[in-house]
Amino acid sequence: FTDVDGDGDDDIAGGVNVGIVNGTENSATVSISTTASAWNLLGNPFVSTIDADQLFSDNSNYTSTVYVYDDANSQYNTWNGSAGDLSNGLIAPYQGFWILSGSSGTTFQFTSSCKSSSIGTFYKTMNDSSGSVAFQLSSGSYNSTVYLSFNIDALEGIDNADAYKLLPMSPSERVVGISYAEGNGLDISNLPYSHDGSISIPLDVMYLTLDDDYNFVTNENDVTMTWDISSLPGHVSLTLTDNVTGSAVNLTEESEITFSTEAKGSFPAYGSGGVNIYPQVGESRFTLTVAYSALTSNDEPANLPGTFALHPAYPNPFNPSTTISFDIPPESRYVVSLQLYDIKGQLVETLINEVLPAGNHSIQWNPQNLASGLYIVQLKTGQKIFKQKITFIK
């Protein structure tokens, strides 16, 4: 707040005033005008935590990635719906974040359904075609993470769920990991869930210090890299090749490597605009080879549902909660809306309002503060509407 000119020094005498905010929370949709094809700084307008995944569903004219600045670690935390540093894509009340708009991205909407408190416990889809990998880097007290995500609608090159690796607002000494696609530095590289053959990804690791002219300078330093492949799809294998030593590691057979970074020049720590992407400096230290094999029944179940269906809630009557299950067939790209109404037809709660993958889905509903009585479950997708009655007994 106090660094007006962005040079790292406080320009305003005194501290930032902190006070208590009183009033009524926004309940209606909040619409914010944005600049098309540009970085836009937005903020959670609610006193409730919001879910970035729901923001992506409600705002199709924007990339499916959010960037929240972590001042304590002088870096951006990202989320693309499958991977990232931002825990489960949750954005705290009044928290600011950056998002990149598309050519038609002129109005960003915060609907009441994006509040995480209004969303039930959404169980993992049985036929979920996605995955992720995290590479953790550490050098002394400095840490960095770079991610892969796997999704059915991802591209081999840049797509809306790729997250760029952004330069920090306050440059300082650090270790940084970056993958690249089409020359763009990435924090999250979003890759196809299925693919013919393999994909090669440049993966660089740099140890950076800051000179007097505010340039990042690459240095030699020991770094340890570990990886979490617990969410790697079963039909995908990863090989990490060191472009300096020529050694190759199968990531399923090893858990970490230690190496020394290289000194290979410098680059400006500040870009020309407010949001800037890390540049590519020389050759990347590693090449990550992502190899795909044929999908098996464990990767893509053969018994996908053939039609939309809403199954009877269980238990019913219920106290304190019931599970609502439904089916989504393949080739469906409709927004799925699952809502609860009272007997008077008034909307009580929106549980889901997003595009879902094919498969069998279930969600647990716990009314908590609602009165006992009859409620209507409505599942809507495309032109199809399904309804059923459930009874809540306290």
mmCIF file of C-alpha atoms in Angstrom:
data_model
loop_
_atom_site.group_PDB
_atom_site.id
_atom_site.type_symbol
_atom_site.label_atom_id
_atom_site.label_comp_id
_atom_site.label_asym_id
_atom_site.label_seq_id
_atom_site.Cartn_x
_atom_site.Cartn_y
_atom_site.Cartn_z
ATOM 1 C CA PHE A 1 0.000 0.000 0.000
ATOM 2 C CA THR A 2 2.726 2.456 0.896
ATOM 3 C CA ASP A 3 5.035 1.771 -2.085
ATOM 4 C CA VAL A 4 3.516 4.247 -4.546
ATOM 5 C CA ASP A 5 6.161 4.110 -7.284
ATOM 6 C CA GLY A 6 6.919 0.379 -7.082
ATOM 7 C CA ASP A 7 10.617 0.762 -6.221
ATOM 8 C CA GLY A 8 10.438 -1.333 -3.053
ATOM 9 C CA ASP A 9 10.580 1.679 -0.666
ATOM 10 C CA ASP A 10 7.756 3.084 1.470
ATOM 11 C CA ASP A 11 6.646 6.463 0.106
ATOM 12 C CA ILE A 12 3.871 7.255 2.611
ATOM 13 C CA ALA A 13 4.761 8.231 6.159
ATOM 14 C CA GLY A 14 3.023 6.373 8.941
ATOM 15 C CA GLY A 15 1.164 3.088 8.845
ATOM 16 C CA VAL A 16 -1.928 1.745 7.168
ATOM 17 C CA ASN A 17 -5.130 2.338 9.140
ATOM 18 C CA VAL A 18 -6.972 -0.844 10.099
ATOM 19 C CA GLY A 19 -10.581 -0.754 11.227
ATOM 20 C CA ILE A 20 -13.766 -2.807 11.541
ATOM 21 C CA VAL A 21 -16.194 -2.833 8.614
ATOM 22 C CA ASN A 22 -19.891 -2.962 9.513
ATOM 23 C CA GLY A 23 -22.868 -3.416 7.219
ATOM 24 C CA THR A 24 -24.867 -5.933 5.227
ATOM 25 C CA GLU A 25 -23.125 -8.342 2.889
ATOM 26 C CA ASN A 26 -23.857 -8.179 -0.828
ATOM 27 C CA SER A 27 -26.332 -10.934 -1.722
ATOM 28 C CA ALA A 28 -27.058 -10.048 -5.347
ATOM 29 C CA THR A 29 -24.716 -10.639 -8.268
ATOM 30 C CA VAL A 30 -21.849 -8.140 -8.323
ATOM 31 C CA SER A 31 -20.804 -7.101 -11.844
ATOM 32 C CA ILE A 32 -17.440 -5.435 -12.447
ATOM 33 C CA SER A 33 -16.421 -3.716 -15.693
ATOM 34 C CA THR A 34 -13.052 -4.927 -16.983
ATOM 35 C CA THR A 35 -10.724 -4.228 -19.884
ATOM 36 C CA ALA A 36 -10.809 -6.846 -22.645
ATOM 37 C CA SER A 37 -7.631 -8.787 -23.506
ATOM 38 C CA ALA A 38 -5.805 -7.411 -20.467
ATOM 39 C CA TRP A 39 -4.804 -8.137 -16.900
ATOM 40 C CA ASN A 40 -7.497 -6.980 -14.472
ATOM 41 C CA LEU A 41 -7.203 -6.559 -10.705
ATOM 42 C CA LEU A 42 -10.398 -7.692 -8.965
ATOM 43 C CA GLY A 43 -11.383 -8.525 -5.395
ATOM 44 C CA ASN A 44 -13.770 -10.774 -3.509
ATOM 45 C CA PRO A 45 -16.724 -8.443 -2.749
ATOM 46 C CA PHE A 46 -18.252 -10.740 -0.123
ATOM 47 C CA VAL A 47 -17.545 -11.407 3.560
ATOM 48 C CA SER A 48 -17.618 -15.089 2.594
ATOM 49 C CA THR A 49 -14.778 -17.050 1.043
ATOM 50 C CA ILE A 50 -15.426 -17.642 -2.657
ATOM 51 C CA ASP A 51 -14.592 -20.577 -4.928
ATOM 52 C CA ALA A 52 -12.461 -19.771 -7.981
ATOM 53 C CA ASP A 53 -13.821 -22.827 -9.807
ATOM 54 C CA GLN A 54 -17.293 -21.295 -9.706
ATOM 55 C CA LEU A 55 -15.884 -17.974 -10.945
ATOM 56 C CA PHE A 56 -14.469 -19.810 -13.969
ATOM 57 C CA SER A 57 -17.895 -21.321 -14.720
ATOM 58 C CA ASP A 58 -19.686 -17.981 -14.382
ATOM 59 C CA ASN A 59 -17.181 -16.029 -16.513
ATOM 60 C CA SER A 60 -16.342 -17.859 -19.726
ATOM 61 C CA ASN A 61 -14.738 -14.788 -21.350
ATOM 62 C CA TYR A 62 -11.747 -14.973 -19.006
ATOM 63 C CA THR A 63 -8.891 -17.424 -18.609
ATOM 64 C CA SER A 64 -9.539 -20.172 -16.059
ATOM 65 C CA THR A 65 -6.707 -19.106 -13.773
ATOM 66 C CA VAL A 66 -6.504 -16.730 -10.812
ATOM 67 C CA TYR A 67 -3.416 -15.086 -9.325
ATOM 68 C CA VAL A 68 -3.325 -14.055 -5.645
ATOM 69 C CA TYR A 69 -0.210 -12.233 -4.453
ATOM 70 C CA ASP A 70 1.477 -13.749 -1.405
ATOM 71 C CA ASP A 71 3.386 -10.844 0.111
ATOM 72 C CA ALA A 72 4.990 -12.965 2.839
ATOM 73 C CA ASN A 73 6.743 -15.100 0.216
ATOM 74 C CA SER A 74 6.940 -12.394 -2.477
ATOM 75 C CA GLN A 75 5.271 -14.524 -5.134
ATOM 76 C CA TYR A 76 1.920 -15.165 -6.800
ATOM 77 C CA ASN A 77 -0.202 -18.129 -5.762
ATOM 78 C CA THR A 78 -2.146 -19.546 -8.698
ATOM 79 C CA TRP A 79 -5.068 -21.911 -9.296
ATOM 80 C CA ASN A 80 -6.575 -23.310 -12.504
ATOM 81 C CA GLY A 81 -9.207 -25.685 -11.140
ATOM 82 C CA SER A 82 -6.842 -28.659 -10.922
ATOM 83 C CA ALA A 83 -3.492 -27.470 -9.557
ATOM 84 C CA GLY A 84 -1.732 -24.548 -7.916
ATOM 85 C CA ASP A 85 -0.615 -22.960 -4.635
ATOM 86 C CA LEU A 86 -4.023 -21.448 -3.859
ATOM 87 C CA SER A 87 -5.553 -24.090 -1.595
ATOM 88 C CA ASN A 88 -8.551 -25.624 -3.415
ATOM 89 C CA GLY A 89 -9.014 -22.351 -5.292
ATOM 90 C CA LEU A 90 -10.511 -20.571 -2.261
ATOM 91 C CA ILE A 91 -10.261 -16.769 -2.167
ATOM 92 C CA ALA A 92 -10.626 -15.033 1.200
ATOM 93 C CA PRO A 93 -13.105 -12.186 1.857
ATOM 94 C CA TYR A 94 -11.991 -8.904 0.228
ATOM 95 C CA GLN A 95 -8.845 -10.602 -1.132
ATOM 96 C CA GLY A 96 -7.582 -9.056 -4.345
ATOM 97 C CA PHE A 97 -6.556 -11.179 -7.329
ATOM 98 C CA TRP A 98 -5.526 -10.816 -10.947
ATOM 99 C CA ILE A 99 -7.283 -12.448 -13.876
ATOM 100 C CA LEU A 100 -6.601 -12.251 -17.616
ATOM 101 C CA SER A 101 -9.587 -11.343 -19.794
ATOM 102 C CA GLY A 102 -10.316 -12.586 -23.291
ATOM 103 C CA SER A 103 -11.302 -10.454 -26.271
ATOM 104 C CA SER A 104 -14.922 -10.319 -25.007
ATOM 105 C CA GLY A 105 -14.075 -10.053 -21.324
ATOM 106 C CA THR A 106 -15.630 -6.729 -20.362
ATOM 107 C CA THR A 107 -17.887 -7.698 -17.427
ATOM 108 C CA PHE A 108 -16.842 -10.017 -14.594
ATOM 109 C CA GLN A 109 -19.586 -11.395 -12.350
ATOM 110 C CA PHE A 110 -19.526 -12.559 -8.749
ATOM 111 C CA THR A 111 -22.708 -14.588 -8.198
ATOM 112 C CA SER A 112 -23.968 -15.758 -4.820
ATOM 113 C CA SER A 113 -23.242 -19.351 -5.871
ATOM 114 C CA CYS A 114 -19.487 -18.638 -5.843
ATOM 115 C CA LYS A 115 -19.569 -18.340 -2.031
ATOM 116 C CA SER A 116 -17.927 -21.473 -0.697
ATOM 117 C CA SER A 117 -20.265 -21.526 2.306
ATOM 118 C CA SER A 118 -23.228 -22.098 -0.032
ATOM 119 C CA ILE A 119 -21.663 -25.149 -1.675
ATOM 120 C CA GLY A 120 -22.101 -28.635 -0.235
ATOM 121 C CA THR A 121 -19.499 -31.362 0.021
ATOM 122 C CA PHE A 122 -18.854 -32.331 -3.584
ATOM 123 C CA TYR A 123 -17.519 -35.861 -3.771
ATOM 124 C CA LYS A 124 -14.930 -36.880 -6.377
ATOM 125 C CA THR A 125 -16.428 -37.784 -9.725
ATOM 126 C CA MET A 126 -16.063 -41.505 -10.379
ATOM 127 C CA ASN A 127 -14.981 -40.908 -13.985
ATOM 128 C CA ASP A 128 -12.928 -37.757 -13.466
ATOM 129 C CA SER A 129 -10.506 -37.321 -16.379
ATOM 130 C CA SER A 130 -7.988 -35.018 -14.742
ATOM 131 C CA GLY A 131 -4.759 -35.057 -12.754
ATOM 132 C CA SER A 132 -1.849 -32.977 -11.494
ATOM 133 C CA VAL A 133 1.838 -33.054 -10.551
ATOM 134 C CA ALA A 134 3.783 -30.675 -8.290
ATOM 135 C CA PHE A 135 7.547 -30.066 -8.477
ATOM 136 C CA GLN A 136 8.929 -28.576 -5.255
ATOM 137 C CA LEU A 137 12.267 -26.747 -5.308
ATOM 138 C CA SER A 138 14.283 -25.764 -2.243
ATOM 139 C CA SER A 139 17.588 -23.981 -1.761
ATOM 140 C CA GLY A 140 18.436 -22.906 1.768
ATOM 141 C CA SER A 141 15.433 -20.960 3.051
ATOM 142 C CA TYR A 142 14.003 -20.355 -0.432
ATOM 143 C CA ASN A 143 11.282 -22.466 -2.027
ATOM 144 C CA SER A 144 9.347 -22.569 -5.275
ATOM 145 C CA THR A 145 6.764 -24.877 -6.835
ATOM 146 C CA VAL A 146 5.819 -25.456 -10.457
ATOM 147 C CA TYR A 147 2.839 -27.549 -11.555
ATOM 148 C CA LEU A 148 1.402 -29.707 -14.302
ATOM 149 C CA SER A 149 -2.331 -30.272 -14.658
ATOM 150 C CA PHE A 150 -4.112 -32.730 -16.941
ATOM 151 C CA ASN A 151 -7.586 -32.060 -18.361
ATOM 152 C CA ILE A 152 -9.693 -33.449 -21.194
ATOM 153 C CA ASP A 153 -10.060 -30.070 -22.935
ATOM 154 C CA ALA A 154 -6.421 -28.947 -22.564
ATOM 155 C CA LEU A 155 -4.151 -28.163 -25.512
ATOM 156 C CA GLU A 156 -0.528 -29.113 -26.079
ATOM 157 C CA GLY A 157 0.290 -25.389 -26.335
ATOM 158 C CA ILE A 158 -1.153 -22.415 -24.453
ATOM 159 C CA ASP A 159 -4.789 -22.674 -23.322
ATOM 160 C CA ASN A 160 -7.075 -20.905 -20.845
ATOM 161 C CA ALA A 161 -6.031 -23.081 -17.890
ATOM 162 C CA ASP A 162 -2.296 -22.419 -18.206
ATOM 163 C CA ALA A 163 -1.075 -20.141 -15.394
ATOM 164 C CA TYR A 164 1.764 -17.749 -16.210
ATOM 165 C CA LYS A 165 4.767 -17.390 -13.907
ATOM 166 C CA LEU A 166 4.541 -13.738 -12.881
ATOM 167 C CA LEU A 167 7.394 -11.541 -11.694
ATOM 168 C CA PRO A 168 7.017 -10.565 -8.011
ATOM 169 C CA MET A 169 5.897 -7.106 -6.918
ATOM 170 C CA SER A 170 8.851 -6.919 -4.512
ATOM 171 C CA PRO A 171 11.902 -8.542 -6.142
ATOM 172 C CA SER A 172 14.372 -10.271 -3.831
ATOM 173 C CA GLU A 173 16.738 -13.230 -3.724
ATOM 174 C CA ARG A 174 14.960 -16.503 -4.525
ATOM 175 C CA VAL A 175 14.902 -19.855 -6.273
ATOM 176 C CA VAL A 176 12.320 -20.148 -9.042
ATOM 177 C CA GLY A 177 11.000 -23.004 -11.155
ATOM 178 C CA ILE A 178 9.358 -22.313 -14.528
ATOM 179 C CA SER A 179 8.006 -24.448 -17.346
ATOM 180 C CA TYR A 180 7.592 -23.028 -20.845
ATOM 181 C CA ALA A 181 5.062 -23.323 -23.655
ATOM 182 C CA GLU A 182 5.357 -21.335 -26.872
ATOM 183 C CA GLY A 183 8.040 -19.208 -25.177
ATOM 184 C CA ASN A 184 5.783 -18.253 -22.243
ATOM 185 C CA GLY A 185 6.909 -18.823 -18.648
ATOM 186 C CA LEU A 186 4.333 -20.915 -16.767
ATOM 187 C CA ASP A 187 3.561 -21.674 -13.140
ATOM 188 C CA ILE A 188 0.984 -24.296 -14.177
ATOM 189 C CA SER A 189 1.315 -26.095 -17.506
ATOM 190 C CA ASN A 190 -2.102 -27.487 -18.430
ATOM 191 C CA LEU A 191 -1.760 -30.604 -20.586
ATOM 192 C CA PRO A 192 -4.154 -32.929 -22.443
ATOM 193 C CA TYR A 193 -5.461 -35.877 -20.432
ATOM 194 C CA SER A 194 -5.034 -38.121 -23.471
ATOM 195 C CA HIS A 195 -2.613 -37.639 -26.361
ATOM 196 C CA ASP A 196 -0.955 -39.591 -29.159
ATOM 197 C CA GLY A 197 2.744 -39.959 -28.413
ATOM 198 C CA SER A 198 4.582 -37.659 -26.009
ATOM 199 C CA ILE A 199 5.042 -33.975 -25.155
ATOM 200 C CA SER A 200 8.395 -32.355 -24.295
ATOM 201 C CA ILE A 201 8.312 -29.460 -21.830
ATOM 202 C CA PRO A 202 11.249 -27.124 -21.082
ATOM 203 C CA LEU A 203 11.582 -26.889 -17.285
ATOM 204 C CA ASP A 204 14.028 -24.365 -15.882
ATOM 205 C CA VAL A 205 15.314 -23.746 -12.369
ATOM 206 C CA MET A 206 17.176 -20.528 -11.550
ATOM 207 C CA TYR A 207 18.720 -19.151 -8.385
ATOM 208 C CA LEU A 208 18.277 -15.374 -8.544
ATOM 209 C CA THR A 209 19.836 -12.440 -6.725
ATOM 210 C CA LEU A 210 19.092 -8.745 -7.206
ATOM 211 C CA ASP A 211 21.716 -6.226 -8.363
ATOM 212 C CA ASP A 212 21.775 -2.456 -7.736
ATOM 213 C CA ASP A 213 19.963 -1.768 -11.018
ATOM 214 C CA TYR A 214 17.026 -4.006 -10.058
ATOM 215 C CA ASN A 215 18.006 -6.808 -12.394
ATOM 216 C CA PHE A 216 17.620 -10.441 -11.460
ATOM 217 C CA VAL A 217 21.009 -12.157 -11.811
ATOM 218 C CA THR A 218 21.243 -15.933 -12.286
ATOM 219 C CA ASN A 219 23.720 -17.674 -9.971
ATOM 220 C CA GLU A 220 25.193 -21.079 -9.220
ATOM 221 C CA ASN A 221 23.642 -22.643 -6.131
ATOM 222 C CA ASP A 222 22.628 -26.083 -4.868
ATOM 223 C CA VAL A 223 18.943 -26.917 -5.288
ATOM 224 C CA THR A 224 16.904 -29.972 -4.313
ATOM 225 C CA MET A 225 13.913 -30.928 -6.446
ATOM 226 C CA THR A 226 11.194 -33.287 -5.219
ATOM 227 C CA TRP A 227 7.887 -34.164 -6.846
ATOM 228 C CA ASP A 228 4.399 -35.252 -5.882
ATOM 229 C CA ILE A 229 2.945 -37.626 -8.485
ATOM 230 C CA SER A 230 0.125 -39.010 -6.322
ATOM 231 C CA SER A 231 -2.443 -37.432 -8.697
ATOM 232 C CA LEU A 232 -0.637 -38.359 -11.922
ATOM 233 C CA PRO A 233 -3.019 -40.187 -14.321
ATOM 234 C CA GLY A 234 -2.147 -43.875 -14.523
ATOM 235 C CA HIS A 235 -1.601 -43.848 -18.286
ATOM 236 C CA VAL A 236 0.961 -40.996 -18.124
ATOM 237 C CA SER A 237 4.682 -41.407 -17.373
ATOM 238 C CA LEU A 238 7.247 -38.653 -16.745
ATOM 239 C CA THR A 239 10.968 -38.563 -17.481
ATOM 240 C CA LEU A 240 13.171 -35.658 -16.380
ATOM 241 C CA THR A 241 16.342 -35.122 -18.435
ATOM 242 C CA ASP A 242 19.142 -32.832 -17.221
ATOM 243 C CA ASN A 243 20.247 -30.838 -20.267
ATOM 244 C CA VAL A 244 23.657 -30.134 -18.680
ATOM 245 C CA THR A 245 24.678 -33.606 -17.480
ATOM 246 C CA GLY A 246 22.526 -35.665 -19.848
ATOM 247 C CA SER A 247 21.207 -37.832 -17.003
ATOM 248 C CA ALA A 248 17.555 -38.918 -17.115
ATOM 249 C CA VAL A 249 15.261 -39.830 -14.221
ATOM 250 C CA ASN A 250 11.983 -41.753 -14.321
ATOM 251 C CA LEU A 251 9.857 -39.888 -11.776
ATOM 252 C CA THR A 252 8.083 -43.058 -10.650
ATOM 253 C CA GLU A 253 11.426 -44.642 -9.679
ATOM 254 C CA GLU A 254 13.080 -41.707 -7.879
ATOM 255 C CA SER A 255 11.710 -39.173 -5.403
ATOM 256 C CA GLU A 256 14.258 -36.328 -5.582
ATOM 257 C CA ILE A 257 17.400 -34.982 -7.219
ATOM 258 C CA THR A 258 20.016 -32.426 -6.152
ATOM 259 C CA PHE A 259 21.882 -30.257 -8.633
ATOM 260 C CA SER A 260 23.613 -26.902 -9.009
ATOM 261 C CA THR A 261 21.976 -24.105 -10.987
ATOM 262 C CA GLU A 262 23.923 -22.216 -13.637
ATOM 263 C CA ALA A 263 24.935 -18.577 -14.001
ATOM 264 C CA LYS A 264 23.567 -17.553 -17.399
ATOM 265 C CA GLY A 265 22.958 -13.829 -17.399
ATOM 266 C CA SER A 266 20.402 -11.410 -16.030
ATOM 267 C CA PHE A 267 17.045 -9.810 -16.798
ATOM 268 C CA PRO A 268 14.964 -6.878 -15.450
ATOM 269 C CA ALA A 269 13.166 -7.651 -12.190
ATOM 270 C CA TYR A 270 10.429 -5.197 -13.180
ATOM 271 C CA GLY A 271 8.632 -5.279 -16.515
ATOM 272 C CA SER A 272 7.064 -2.482 -18.507
ATOM 273 C CA GLY A 273 3.552 -3.011 -17.097
ATOM 274 C CA GLY A 274 1.878 -3.825 -13.794
ATOM 275 C CA VAL A 275 1.838 -7.576 -14.438
ATOM 276 C CA ASN A 276 4.793 -9.226 -16.149
ATOM 277 C CA ILE A 277 5.834 -12.788 -16.955
ATOM 278 C CA TYR A 278 9.232 -14.309 -16.214
ATOM 279 C CA PRO A 279 11.295 -14.403 -19.428
ATOM 280 C CA GLN A 280 13.111 -17.423 -20.815
ATOM 281 C CA VAL A 281 16.844 -17.086 -20.108
ATOM 282 C CA GLY A 282 19.065 -19.274 -22.270
ATOM 283 C CA GLU A 283 18.446 -23.011 -22.425
ATOM 284 C CA SER A 284 16.213 -24.555 -19.785
ATOM 285 C CA ARG A 285 18.042 -26.788 -17.314
ATOM 286 C CA PHE A 286 15.681 -29.734 -17.795
ATOM 287 C CA THR A 287 13.408 -31.295 -20.384
ATOM 288 C CA LEU A 288 10.338 -33.034 -18.993
ATOM 289 C CA THR A 289 9.003 -35.741 -21.296
ATOM 290 C CA VAL A 290 5.321 -36.540 -20.796
ATOM 291 C CA ALA A 291 4.591 -39.926 -22.392
ATOM 292 C CA TYR A 292 1.051 -41.199 -22.910
ATOM 293 C CA SER A 293 -0.025 -44.825 -23.213
ATOM 294 C CA ALA A 294 -3.444 -46.143 -24.245
ATOM 295 C CA LEU A 295 -6.204 -45.425 -21.743
ATOM 296 C CA THR A 296 -7.177 -48.403 -19.614
ATOM 297 C CA SER A 297 -10.444 -49.137 -17.842
ATOM 298 C CA ASN A 298 -8.932 -47.556 -14.718
ATOM 299 C CA ASP A 299 -8.195 -44.314 -16.556
ATOM 300 C CA GLU A 300 -11.428 -44.016 -18.517
ATOM 301 C CA PRO A 301 -14.238 -46.323 -17.327
ATOM 302 C CA ALA A 302 -16.210 -47.986 -20.085
ATOM 303 C CA ASN A 303 -19.524 -47.808 -18.232
ATOM 304 C CA LEU A 304 -20.141 -44.087 -18.548
ATOM 305 C CA PRO A 305 -23.815 -43.156 -18.148
ATOM 306 C CA GLY A 306 -25.729 -42.977 -21.421
ATOM 307 C CA THR A 307 -28.220 -40.297 -20.330
ATOM 308 C CA PHE A 308 -28.776 -37.548 -17.787
ATOM 309 C CA ALA A 309 -30.385 -38.863 -14.603
ATOM 310 C CA LEU A 310 -31.251 -37.680 -11.098
ATOM 311 C CA HIS A 311 -31.252 -40.555 -8.606
ATOM 312 C CA PRO A 312 -33.345 -40.677 -5.412
ATOM 313 C CA ALA A 313 -31.668 -38.832 -2.562
ATOM 314 C CA TYR A 314 -30.525 -41.052 0.289
ATOM 315 C CA PRO A 315 -31.538 -41.049 3.037
ATOM 316 C CA ASN A 316 -34.978 -39.506 2.564
ATOM 317 C CA PRO A 317 -36.421 -38.355 4.976
ATOM 318 C CA PHE A 318 -33.113 -37.237 6.437
ATOM 319 C CA ASN A 319 -31.352 -35.618 9.389
ATOM 320 C CA PRO A 320 -28.833 -33.998 9.367
ATOM 321 C CA SER A 321 -27.803 -34.556 5.723
ATOM 322 C CA THR A 322 -28.676 -36.397 2.521
ATOM 323 C CA THR A 323 -26.682 -37.363 -0.567
ATOM 324 C CA ILE A 324 -27.958 -36.331 -4.003
ATOM 325 C CA SER A 325 -26.586 -38.361 -6.936
ATOM 326 C CA PHE A 326 -26.885 -37.739 -10.668
ATOM 327 C CA ASP A 327 -25.386 -38.854 -13.989
ATOM 328 C CA ILE A 328 -23.798 -36.850 -16.805
ATOM 329 C CA PRO A 329 -23.350 -38.610 -20.195
ATOM 330 C CA PRO A 330 -20.311 -38.186 -22.497
ATOM 331 C CA GLU A 331 -20.142 -35.326 -25.008
ATOM 332 C CA SER A 332 -22.095 -33.042 -22.669
ATOM 333 C CA ARG A 333 -20.777 -29.503 -22.286
ATOM 334 C CA TYR A 334 -23.863 -27.980 -20.685
ATOM 335 C CA VAL A 335 -23.758 -26.042 -17.441
ATOM 336 C CA VAL A 336 -25.195 -28.299 -14.736
ATOM 337 C CA SER A 337 -27.384 -26.531 -12.179
ATOM 338 C CA LEU A 338 -28.407 -28.293 -8.956
ATOM 339 C CA GLN A 339 -30.672 -26.169 -6.761
ATOM 340 C CA LEU A 340 -32.930 -26.582 -3.725
ATOM 341 C CA TYR A 341 -36.344 -24.894 -3.391
ATOM 342 C CA ASP A 342 -38.802 -24.740 -0.523
ATOM 343 C CA ILE A 343 -42.438 -25.781 -0.910
ATOM 344 C CA LYS A 344 -43.379 -22.204 -1.885
ATOM 345 C CA GLY A 345 -41.009 -22.331 -4.861
ATOM 346 C CA GLN A 346 -38.426 -19.999 -3.321
ATOM 347 C CA LEU A 347 -34.773 -20.764 -4.062
ATOM 348 C CA VAL A 348 -33.068 -21.986 -0.893
ATOM 349 C CA GLU A 349 -29.593 -22.902 -2.092
ATOM 350 C CA THR A 350 -27.541 -23.445 -5.253
ATOM 351 C CA LEU A 351 -25.264 -26.445 -4.813
ATOM 352 C CA ILE A 352 -23.753 -26.642 -8.307
ATOM 353 C CA ASN A 353 -23.692 -24.306 -11.302
ATOM 354 C CA GLU A 354 -20.858 -25.348 -13.621
ATOM 355 C CA VAL A 355 -19.841 -27.598 -16.496
ATOM 356 C CA LEU A 356 -19.095 -31.102 -15.185
ATOM 357 C CA PRO A 357 -17.297 -34.039 -16.821
ATOM 358 C CA ALA A 358 -19.147 -37.208 -17.815
ATOM 359 C CA GLY A 359 -19.682 -39.667 -14.985
ATOM 360 C CA ASN A 360 -21.583 -40.401 -11.785
ATOM 361 C CA HIS A 361 -21.621 -37.449 -9.410
ATOM 362 C CA SER A 362 -22.828 -37.016 -5.848
ATOM 363 C CA ILE A 363 -23.065 -34.132 -3.420
ATOM 364 C CA GLN A 364 -24.002 -34.032 0.244
ATOM 365 C CA TRP A 365 -26.536 -31.442 1.388
ATOM 366 C CA ASN A 366 -26.726 -30.349 5.016
ATOM 367 C CA PRO A 367 -29.472 -27.704 5.519
ATOM 368 C CA GLN A 368 -28.173 -26.710 8.994
ATOM 369 C CA ASN A 369 -30.199 -23.539 9.678
ATOM 370 C CA LEU A 370 -33.291 -24.380 7.614
ATOM 371 C CA ALA A 371 -36.618 -25.416 9.091
ATOM 372 C CA SER A 372 -37.960 -28.960 8.921
ATOM 373 C CA GLY A 373 -40.186 -29.598 5.948
ATOM 374 C CA LEU A 374 -40.497 -30.560 2.306
ATOM 375 C CA TYR A 375 -37.901 -29.340 -0.205
ATOM 376 C CA ILE A 376 -37.590 -29.707 -3.974
ATOM 377 C CA VAL A 377 -34.353 -30.822 -5.639
ATOM 378 C CA GLN A 378 -34.016 -29.472 -9.201
ATOM 379 C CA LEU A 379 -31.338 -30.675 -11.623
ATOM 380 C CA LYS A 380 -31.161 -28.623 -14.823
ATOM 381 C CA THR A 381 -28.829 -29.165 -17.767
ATOM 382 C CA GLY A 382 -29.459 -27.811 -21.243
ATOM 383 C CA GLN A 383 -33.178 -28.241 -21.956
ATOM 384 C CA LYS A 384 -33.619 -31.073 -19.430
ATOM 385 C CA ILE A 385 -35.043 -30.497 -15.943
ATOM 386 C CA PHE A 386 -35.383 -33.171 -13.237
ATOM 387 C CA LYS A 387 -37.152 -32.697 -9.898
ATOM 388 C CA GLN A 388 -37.712 -34.723 -6.753
ATOM 389 C CA LYS A 389 -39.085 -34.108 -3.268
ATOM 390 C CA ILE A 390 -37.036 -34.629 -0.122
ATOM 391 C CA THR A 391 -38.023 -34.234 3.530
ATOM 392 C CA PHE A 392 -35.830 -32.672 6.199
ATOM 393 C CA ILE A 393 -36.694 -33.677 9.786
ATOM 394 C CA LYS A 394 -35.021 -32.007 12.767
#
